[in-house]
Short mmCIF file of C-alpha atoms in Angstrom, two decimals:
data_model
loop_
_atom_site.label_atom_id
_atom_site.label_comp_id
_atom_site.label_asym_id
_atom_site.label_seq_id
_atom_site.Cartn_x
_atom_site.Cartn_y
_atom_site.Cartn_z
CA UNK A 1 8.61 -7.26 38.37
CA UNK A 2 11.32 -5.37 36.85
CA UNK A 3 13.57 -8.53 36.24
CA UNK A 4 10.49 -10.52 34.66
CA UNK A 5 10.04 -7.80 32.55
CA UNK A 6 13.52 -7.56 31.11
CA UNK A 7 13.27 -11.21 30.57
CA UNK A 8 9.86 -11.39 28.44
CA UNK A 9 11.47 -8.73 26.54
CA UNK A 10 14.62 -10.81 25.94
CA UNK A 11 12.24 -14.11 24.85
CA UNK A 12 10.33 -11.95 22.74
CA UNK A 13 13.25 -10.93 21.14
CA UNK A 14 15.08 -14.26 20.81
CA UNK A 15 11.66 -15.40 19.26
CA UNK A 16 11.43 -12.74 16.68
CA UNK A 17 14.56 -13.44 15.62
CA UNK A 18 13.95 -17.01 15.26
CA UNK A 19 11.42 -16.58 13.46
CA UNK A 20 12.35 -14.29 10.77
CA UNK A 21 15.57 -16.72 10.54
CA UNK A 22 13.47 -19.69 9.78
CA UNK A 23 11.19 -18.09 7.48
CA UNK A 24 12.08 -14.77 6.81
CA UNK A 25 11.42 -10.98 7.47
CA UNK A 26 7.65 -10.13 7.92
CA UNK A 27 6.28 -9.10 4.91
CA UNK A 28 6.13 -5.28 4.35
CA UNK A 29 2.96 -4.25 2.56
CA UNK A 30 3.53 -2.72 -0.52
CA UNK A 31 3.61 0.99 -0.77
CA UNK A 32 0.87 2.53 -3.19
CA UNK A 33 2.27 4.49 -5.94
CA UNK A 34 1.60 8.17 -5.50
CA UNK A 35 -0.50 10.12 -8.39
CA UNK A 36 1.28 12.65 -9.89
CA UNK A 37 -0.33 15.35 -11.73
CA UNK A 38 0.80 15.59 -15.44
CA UNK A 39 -0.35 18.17 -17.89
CA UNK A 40 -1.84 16.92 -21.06
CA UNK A 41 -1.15 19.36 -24.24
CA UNK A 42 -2.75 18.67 -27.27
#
């Protein structure tokens, strides 16, 4: 089982690849900006 293993892996891989080559990296959520305290004199 250890060969079929090694060679899903591979496919998987291949197909990844393919995939972001045809239409890109997967999209990467965008990161929420983090509050940041401020101090308000007036």
């Amino acid at each position: 089982m250890g060969l079929v293993d090694q060679i899903l892996d591979r496919l998987q891989d291949l197909a990844r690849r393919l995939i972001e080559a045809l239409f890109g990296p997967e999209a990467q959520p965008e990161p929420e900006p983090i509050p940041v305290p401020v101090r308000d004199r007036r």
